[in-house]
Amino acid sequence: MIVLSVESSCDETSVSLIRDGKEILSNVVLSQIDIHKEYGGVVPEIASREHIKGITYVFEEAITKANISKDDIDLVAVTKGPGLIGSLLIGVNAAKAFAYLNDIDIIGVHHIAGHIYANQISEDLVFPLVCLVVSGGHTELILMKEHYDFNKLGETSDDAVGEAYDKVARTIGLGYPGGPIVDKMAFLGKPNYKMPDLKNIPGYGFSFSGIKSHVINLVHNAEQRNEEINKEDLCASFQNAVTDVLVYKSKKAIEEYGAKMFMIAGGVAANKGLRAKIQAEITNVKIVVPEFKYCTDNAAMIGVAGYYQYLKYQQKDDMKLNGSSRLNLE
Ligand code: KG4
Ligand code: ZN
């Protein structure tokens, strides 16, 4: 079964072709990062316009690279939410037009299901599993007892971890997106700055707005006193505190639910500090991390998730399929 998938929920325009939910025939990602960089973050109106400019080219490139005919495609899968509504609508409408013209079934896929299924590209999922989802918009622990069955154990009550990374980077003038730069700087410094304790939130909940404000205050106070901030040490301290709580709560969930597999998903899954801490501290369970290229937004992960969603529910959408900026994974 060949799936053509489309992702456009934020600032990446992407189309992929996948055989049997595993073999990536092509995965074209057109990133807008260089355009949004200038503004220090994603500008929704510009994102929509860039998706419109790029989407046809990305469709053509993905089909050409996969070296297949349109007649070989059995299913179209597209991110229907959550995300920026203007961005989502470009992908959804392009996918609907393609499916309609070529008489192919279409399904809408949850963006986070895609991030989770990015792991299935490298390793077959084994259940029960716990997945730590860490992206620019989400921070949550998910328990899966079987394919396409998502139980949210807990989530952040305020900022997502990627959002906190981006804000910290902006505060110390490191540019956008901040996550990868803070990650790099953290390895050059020592965790000498005192950070708030993030582990005192009950259950599987998280909160990152406190540590974000703490870093902002620390930098502003230093500026007022004309003191130098050691950026490397600050990044190391922030990353240490954040990865500590992520690993601590993940371990708790793995033990409580007897998980056979532990995975991470989302843009922050690319974080080298987080990966190292997981490898060092999480034992007695198979650990799976997505390949770097499948951590940040891409259509391949949507195609793999769409394949499993279609297999499980045998349901398709119709031409009324629409984008939703908010969408529940469960
Ligand atoms: O999953 P994603 O591509 O988009 C959303 O669905 O949100 O995640 C983007 C987020 C950004 O906040 C970015 O700073 C963060 O992932 N990120 C990282 C790293 N690479 C990307 N954060 C920490 N360390 C990294 N190496
Ligand atoms: Zn994402």
CSV table of C-alpha atoms and ligand atoms in Angstrom, one decimal:
chain,number,residue,atom,x,y,z
A,1,MET,CA,0.0,0.0,0.0
A,2,ILE,CA,1.4,3.4,-1.0
A,3,VAL,CA,0.5,6.5,1.0
A,4,LEU,CA,1.1,10.0,-0.1
A,5,SER,CA,1.2,12.3,2.9
A,6,VAL,CA,1.1,16.1,3.4
A,7,GLU,CA,2.3,18.2,6.4
A,8,SER,CA,1.8,22.0,6.6
A,9,SER,CA,0.8,22.7,10.2
A,10,CYS,CA,3.5,25.2,11.0
A,11,ASP,CA,6.5,26.4,9.0
A,12,GLU,CA,7.5,23.3,7.0
A,13,THR,CA,5.8,22.4,3.7
A,14,SER,CA,6.3,18.7,3.2
A,15,VAL,CA,5.0,15.8,1.1
A,16,SER,CA,6.2,12.2,1.4
A,17,LEU,CA,5.5,8.8,-0.2
A,18,ILE,CA,5.7,5.7,1.9
A,19,ARG,CA,5.3,2.0,1.1
A,20,ASP,CA,3.5,-0.2,3.7
A,21,GLY,CA,4.0,2.2,6.5
A,22,LYS,CA,7.7,1.6,6.6
A,23,GLU,CA,9.7,2.3,3.4
A,24,ILE,CA,10.1,6.0,2.8
A,25,LEU,CA,10.2,6.4,-1.0
A,26,SER,CA,10.6,10.2,-0.7
A,27,ASN,CA,10.2,12.9,2.0
A,28,VAL,CA,10.5,16.5,0.6
A,29,VAL,CA,10.6,19.2,3.3
A,30,LEU,CA,10.6,22.8,2.3
A,31,SER,CA,11.5,24.8,5.5
A,32,GLN,CA,10.6,28.4,6.0
A,33,ILE,CA,13.0,28.9,9.0
A,34,ASP,CA,15.2,31.4,7.1
A,35,ILE,CA,12.2,33.6,6.4
A,36,HIS,CA,10.8,33.6,10.0
A,37,LYS,CA,14.3,33.9,11.6
A,38,GLU,CA,14.2,37.6,10.8
A,39,TYR,CA,11.2,38.1,13.0
A,40,GLY,CA,12.4,35.8,15.9
A,41,GLY,CA,9.6,33.3,15.5
A,42,VAL,CA,6.9,32.0,13.1
A,43,VAL,CA,4.7,34.7,11.6
A,44,PRO,CA,1.4,32.9,10.7
A,45,GLU,CA,0.4,35.1,7.7
A,46,ILE,CA,3.8,34.7,6.2
A,47,ALA,CA,3.7,30.9,6.9
A,48,SER,CA,0.4,30.5,5.0
A,49,ARG,CA,1.7,32.5,2.0
A,50,GLU,CA,4.9,30.5,1.8
A,51,HIS,CA,2.9,27.2,2.0
A,52,ILE,CA,0.9,28.4,-1.0
A,53,LYS,CA,4.0,29.2,-2.9
A,54,GLY,CA,5.7,25.9,-2.2
A,55,ILE,CA,3.0,23.2,-2.1
A,56,THR,CA,2.7,22.4,-5.8
A,57,TYR,CA,6.5,22.1,-6.2
A,58,VAL,CA,6.8,19.9,-3.1
A,59,PHE,CA,4.0,17.5,-4.4
A,60,GLU,CA,5.8,17.2,-7.8
A,61,GLU,CA,9.2,16.8,-6.3
A,62,ALA,CA,8.0,14.1,-3.8
A,63,ILE,CA,6.3,12.1,-6.6
A,64,THR,CA,9.2,12.4,-9.0
A,65,LYS,CA,11.7,11.3,-6.3
A,66,ALA,CA,9.6,8.3,-5.3
A,67,ASN,CA,9.8,7.2,-8.9
A,68,ILE,CA,6.2,6.0,-8.9
A,69,SER,CA,3.1,6.8,-11.0
A,70,LYS,CA,0.1,8.6,-9.4
A,71,ASP,CA,-1.9,5.4,-10.2
A,72,ASP,CA,0.2,3.5,-7.6
A,73,ILE,CA,-1.0,5.7,-4.7
A,74,ASP,CA,-3.6,4.0,-2.5
A,75,LEU,CA,-4.2,6.7,0.2
A,76,VAL,CA,-3.7,10.4,0.8
A,77,ALA,CA,-3.0,11.3,4.5
A,78,VAL,CA,-2.8,14.9,5.6
A,79,THR,CA,-2.2,16.7,8.9
A,80,LYS,CA,-5.6,18.1,9.9
A,81,GLY,CA,-4.5,19.7,13.2
A,82,PRO,CA,-3.5,21.0,15.6
A,83,GLY,CA,-1.4,23.9,14.2
A,84,LEU,CA,-1.7,27.3,12.6
A,85,ILE,CA,-5.1,27.3,10.9
A,86,GLY,CA,-4.0,29.2,7.8
A,87,SER,CA,-1.0,26.8,7.3
A,88,LEU,CA,-3.1,23.7,7.9
A,89,LEU,CA,-5.7,24.8,5.3
A,90,ILE,CA,-3.2,24.9,2.5
A,91,GLY,CA,-2.1,21.3,3.1
A,92,VAL,CA,-5.6,20.0,3.7
A,93,ASN,CA,-7.0,21.7,0.5
A,94,ALA,CA,-4.0,20.6,-1.6
A,95,ALA,CA,-4.4,17.0,-0.4
A,96,LYS,CA,-8.2,17.1,-1.0
A,97,ALA,CA,-7.7,18.4,-4.6
A,98,PHE,CA,-5.1,15.7,-5.3
A,99,ALA,CA,-7.2,12.9,-3.8
A,100,TYR,CA,-10.3,14.1,-5.7
A,101,LEU,CA,-8.6,14.5,-9.1
A,102,ASN,CA,-6.9,11.1,-8.8
A,103,ASP,CA,-9.9,9.3,-7.2
A,104,ILE,CA,-7.9,8.2,-4.1
A,105,ASP,CA,-9.2,7.8,-0.5
A,106,ILE,CA,-8.2,10.6,2.0
A,107,ILE,CA,-7.8,10.7,5.8
A,108,GLY,CA,-6.9,13.5,8.2
A,109,VAL,CA,-4.2,12.7,10.7
A,110,HIS,CA,-3.4,14.3,14.1
A,111,HIS,CA,0.0,16.0,14.0
A,112,ILE,CA,1.2,14.5,17.3
A,113,ALA,CA,0.2,11.0,16.2
A,114,GLY,CA,2.7,11.7,13.3
A,115,HIS,CA,5.5,12.7,15.7
A,116,ILE,CA,4.9,9.5,17.7
A,117,TYR,CA,4.8,7.3,14.6
A,118,ALA,CA,8.1,8.8,13.4
A,119,ASN,CA,9.6,6.1,15.7
A,120,GLN,CA,7.9,3.3,13.7
A,121,ILE,CA,10.2,4.2,10.8
A,122,SER,CA,13.2,2.9,12.6
A,123,GLU,CA,11.7,0.3,15.0
A,124,ASP,CA,8.4,-1.7,15.1
A,125,LEU,CA,6.4,-0.4,18.1
A,126,VAL,CA,6.0,-2.9,21.0
A,127,PHE,CA,3.2,-2.4,23.6
A,128,PRO,CA,2.6,-1.2,26.2
A,129,LEU,CA,4.8,1.7,25.5
A,130,VAL,CA,5.3,5.2,27.0
A,131,CYS,CA,6.1,8.1,24.7
A,132,LEU,CA,7.4,11.5,25.8
A,133,VAL,CA,6.1,14.1,23.3
A,134,VAL,CA,8.3,17.2,23.4
A,135,SER,CA,7.7,19.8,20.6
A,136,GLY,CA,7.2,23.5,20.1
A,137,GLY,CA,3.5,23.2,21.0
A,138,HIS,CA,3.3,20.1,23.2
A,139,THR,CA,4.8,18.4,26.2
A,140,GLU,CA,3.0,15.3,27.3
A,141,LEU,CA,3.5,11.7,28.4
A,142,ILE,CA,1.4,9.2,26.3
A,143,LEU,CA,0.7,5.6,27.1
A,144,MET,CA,-0.1,3.3,24.1
A,145,LYS,CA,-1.5,-0.2,24.8
A,146,GLU,CA,-1.9,-1.0,21.1
A,147,HIS,CA,-1.5,0.6,17.7
A,148,TYR,CA,-3.3,4.0,17.4
A,149,ASP,CA,-4.5,4.0,21.0
A,150,PHE,CA,-3.3,7.2,22.8
A,151,ASN,CA,-3.8,7.7,26.5
A,152,LYS,CA,-2.5,11.0,27.9
A,153,LEU,CA,-1.0,10.5,31.3
A,154,GLY,CA,-0.2,14.1,31.8
A,155,GLU,CA,0.8,17.3,30.0
A,156,THR,CA,2.2,20.8,30.6
A,157,SER,CA,-0.2,23.2,32.2
A,158,ASP,CA,1.5,26.2,30.5
A,159,ASP,CA,4.4,26.4,28.1
A,160,ALA,CA,5.6,23.6,25.9
A,161,VAL,CA,9.3,22.7,26.4
A,162,GLY,CA,10.2,23.8,22.9
A,163,GLU,CA,8.6,27.1,23.5
A,164,ALA,CA,10.6,27.5,26.7
A,165,TYR,CA,13.8,26.7,24.8
A,166,ASP,CA,13.0,29.3,22.1
A,167,LYS,CA,12.2,31.9,24.7
A,168,VAL,CA,15.4,31.3,26.6
A,169,ALA,CA,17.4,31.5,23.4
A,170,ARG,CA,15.7,34.8,22.4
A,171,THR,CA,16.4,36.3,25.9
A,172,ILE,CA,20.1,35.7,25.6
A,173,GLY,CA,20.2,36.7,21.9
A,174,LEU,CA,20.7,33.3,20.3
A,175,GLY,CA,18.3,33.6,17.4
A,176,TYR,CA,15.4,31.3,16.1
A,177,PRO,CA,14.7,28.4,16.5
A,178,GLY,CA,16.5,28.5,19.8
A,179,GLY,CA,16.3,24.8,20.8
A,180,PRO,CA,19.3,23.5,18.7
A,181,ILE,CA,21.5,26.5,19.7
A,182,VAL,CA,20.8,26.2,23.4
A,183,ASP,CA,21.5,22.4,23.1
A,184,LYS,CA,24.9,23.1,21.6
A,185,MET,CA,25.8,25.9,24.1
A,186,ALA,CA,24.8,23.7,27.0
A,187,PHE,CA,27.5,21.2,26.2
A,188,LEU,CA,30.1,24.0,26.4
A,189,GLY,CA,29.0,25.1,29.9
A,190,LYS,CA,28.5,23.9,33.5
A,191,PRO,CA,25.1,23.9,35.3
A,192,ASN,CA,26.2,26.6,37.8
A,193,TYR,CA,23.1,28.7,37.8
A,194,LYS,CA,20.4,27.7,40.3
A,195,MET,CA,17.2,26.8,38.6
A,196,PRO,CA,13.7,26.2,40.1
A,197,ASP,CA,12.7,22.7,41.1
A,198,LEU,CA,10.5,21.4,38.3
A,199,LYS,CA,9.7,18.0,39.9
A,200,ASN,CA,7.2,19.2,42.4
A,201,ILE,CA,4.2,19.2,40.0
A,202,PRO,CA,2.0,16.3,41.0
A,203,GLY,CA,1.5,13.2,38.8
A,204,TYR,CA,2.6,13.4,35.2
A,205,GLY,CA,2.0,17.1,34.8
A,206,PHE,CA,4.7,19.6,33.7
A,207,SER,CA,5.2,23.3,34.0
A,208,PHE,CA,7.9,25.3,32.2
A,209,SER,CA,6.7,28.9,32.5
A,210,GLY,CA,8.4,29.3,35.9
A,211,ILE,CA,11.8,28.3,34.7
A,212,LYS,CA,11.3,30.5,31.6
A,213,SER,CA,10.5,33.6,33.8
A,214,HIS,CA,13.4,32.7,36.1
A,215,VAL,CA,15.9,32.8,33.2
A,216,ILE,CA,14.4,36.1,31.9
A,217,ASN,CA,14.6,37.7,35.4
A,218,LEU,CA,18.2,36.4,35.9
A,219,VAL,CA,19.3,38.0,32.6
A,220,HIS,CA,17.5,41.3,33.2
A,221,ASN,CA,18.9,41.6,36.8
A,222,ALA,CA,22.4,40.9,35.5
A,223,GLU,CA,21.9,43.6,32.8
A,224,GLN,CA,20.8,46.1,35.4
A,225,ARG,CA,23.8,45.4,37.5
A,226,ASN,CA,26.1,45.5,34.5
A,227,GLU,CA,27.1,41.9,35.1
A,228,GLU,CA,28.1,39.5,32.4
A,229,ILE,CA,26.0,36.4,32.0
A,230,ASN,CA,27.8,33.2,31.2
A,231,LYS,CA,25.6,32.0,28.3
A,232,GLU,CA,27.0,28.6,28.1
A,233,ASP,CA,26.5,28.0,31.9
A,234,LEU,CA,23.0,29.4,31.7
A,235,CYS,CA,22.1,27.1,28.8
A,236,ALA,CA,23.7,24.1,30.7
A,237,SER,CA,21.7,25.0,33.8
A,238,PHE,CA,18.4,25.4,31.9
A,239,GLN,CA,18.9,22.2,29.9
A,240,ASN,CA,19.9,20.2,33.0
A,241,ALA,CA,16.8,21.2,34.9
A,242,VAL,CA,14.4,20.6,32.0
A,243,THR,CA,15.9,17.2,30.9
A,244,ASP,CA,15.9,16.1,34.6
A,245,VAL,CA,12.2,16.5,35.0
A,246,LEU,CA,11.4,15.0,31.6
A,247,VAL,CA,13.5,11.9,32.4
A,248,TYR,CA,12.2,11.7,36.0
A,249,LYS,CA,8.5,11.6,35.0
A,250,SER,CA,9.2,9.3,32.0
A,251,LYS,CA,10.9,6.8,34.4
A,252,LYS,CA,7.9,7.0,36.7
A,253,ALA,CA,5.4,6.2,33.9
A,254,ILE,CA,7.6,3.4,32.5
A,255,GLU,CA,7.6,1.7,36.0
A,256,GLU,CA,3.9,2.3,36.8
A,257,TYR,CA,2.6,1.0,33.5
A,258,GLY,CA,5.2,-1.8,32.9
A,259,ALA,CA,6.2,-0.4,29.5
A,260,LYS,CA,8.2,-2.6,27.2
A,261,MET,CA,9.3,0.3,25.1
A,262,PHE,CA,10.1,4.0,25.7
A,263,MET,CA,10.1,6.5,22.9
A,264,ILE,CA,10.5,10.3,22.5
A,265,ALA,CA,8.8,12.4,19.8
A,266,GLY,CA,8.7,16.0,18.5
A,267,GLY,CA,11.2,18.6,17.7
A,268,VAL,CA,12.9,18.6,21.1
A,269,ALA,CA,13.5,14.8,20.7
A,270,ALA,CA,16.5,16.0,18.7
A,271,ASN,CA,18.0,17.4,21.9
A,272,LYS,CA,21.4,15.8,22.5
A,273,GLY,CA,21.3,16.4,26.3
A,274,LEU,CA,17.9,14.8,26.6
A,275,ARG,CA,19.0,11.8,24.5
A,276,ALA,CA,22.2,11.3,26.6
A,277,LYS,CA,20.3,11.5,29.9
A,278,ILE,CA,17.7,9.0,28.7
A,279,GLN,CA,20.5,6.5,27.6
A,280,ALA,CA,22.2,7.0,31.0
A,281,GLU,CA,19.2,6.9,33.3
A,282,ILE,CA,16.5,4.8,31.8
A,283,THR,CA,17.2,1.1,32.0
A,284,ASN,CA,15.2,-2.2,31.7
A,285,VAL,CA,13.2,-1.0,28.8
A,286,LYS,CA,13.8,-0.8,25.0
A,287,ILE,CA,14.5,2.8,24.1
A,288,VAL,CA,13.7,4.2,20.7
A,289,VAL,CA,14.5,7.7,19.4
A,290,PRO,CA,13.5,9.0,16.0
A,291,GLU,CA,16.1,9.7,13.4
A,292,PHE,CA,17.1,13.4,13.5
A,293,LYS,CA,15.5,14.1,10.2
A,294,TYR,CA,12.2,12.8,11.4
A,295,CYS,CA,12.2,14.7,14.7
A,296,THR,CA,11.1,18.1,13.4
A,297,ASP,CA,8.0,18.5,11.2
A,298,ASN,CA,7.9,16.3,8.1
A,299,ALA,CA,5.3,14.4,6.0
A,300,ALA,CA,6.9,11.0,6.3
A,301,MET,CA,5.7,10.7,10.0
A,302,ILE,CA,2.2,11.7,8.9
A,303,GLY,CA,2.1,9.0,6.2
A,304,VAL,CA,3.2,6.3,8.7
A,305,ALA,CA,0.6,7.4,11.3
A,306,GLY,CA,-2.0,7.6,8.5
A,307,TYR,CA,-1.2,4.1,7.4
A,308,TYR,CA,-1.8,2.7,10.9
A,309,GLN,CA,-4.9,4.8,11.5
A,310,TYR,CA,-6.4,3.5,8.2
A,311,LEU,CA,-5.5,-0.1,9.0
A,312,LYS,CA,-7.1,0.1,12.4
A,313,TYR,CA,-10.3,2.0,11.7
A,314,GLN,CA,-10.8,1.4,8.0
A,315,GLN,CA,-12.4,4.8,7.9
A,316,LYS,CA,-11.8,7.5,5.4
A,317,ASP,CA,-12.7,11.2,5.3
A,318,ASP,CA,-14.5,13.0,2.5
A,319,MET,CA,-14.3,16.3,0.8
A,320,LYS,CA,-15.7,18.0,3.9
A,321,LEU,CA,-12.3,17.3,5.7
A,322,ASN,CA,-11.1,20.5,7.3
A,323,GLY,CA,-8.2,21.8,9.4
A,324,SER,CA,-8.6,22.4,13.1
A,325,SER,CA,-6.2,24.6,15.1
A,326,ARG,CA,-7.1,22.6,18.2
A,327,LEU,CA,-7.5,18.8,18.1
A,328,ASN,CA,-7.6,16.1,20.8
A,329,LEU,CA,-5.2,13.2,20.3
A,330,GLU,CA,-7.2,10.8,22.3
B,1,KG4,O1,7.9,19.3,16.5
B,1,KG4,P1,8.4,20.6,15.9
B,1,KG4,O2,9.2,20.6,14.7
B,1,KG4,O3,7.2,21.6,15.7
B,1,KG4,C1,6.1,21.5,16.5
B,1,KG4,O4,5.2,20.7,16.2
B,1,KG4,O5,6.0,22.3,17.5
B,1,KG4,O6,9.3,21.3,17.1
B,1,KG4,C2,9.9,22.5,17.0
B,1,KG4,C3,10.5,22.8,18.4
B,1,KG4,C4,11.1,24.2,18.4
B,1,KG4,O7,10.7,24.8,19.6
B,1,KG4,C5,12.6,24.0,18.5
B,1,KG4,O8,13.4,25.0,19.2
B,1,KG4,C6,12.7,22.6,19.1
B,1,KG4,O9,11.6,21.9,18.6
B,1,KG4,N1,14.0,21.9,18.9
B,1,KG4,C7,14.9,21.7,19.9
B,1,KG4,C8,16.0,21.0,19.3
B,1,KG4,N2,15.7,20.9,17.9
B,1,KG4,C9,14.5,21.5,17.7
B,1,KG4,N3,14.8,21.9,21.2
B,1,KG4,C10,15.9,21.5,22.0
B,1,KG4,N4,17.0,20.9,21.4
B,1,KG4,C11,17.1,20.7,20.1
B,1,KG4,N5,18.2,20.1,19.6
B,2,ZN,ZN,5.5,19.2,15.1
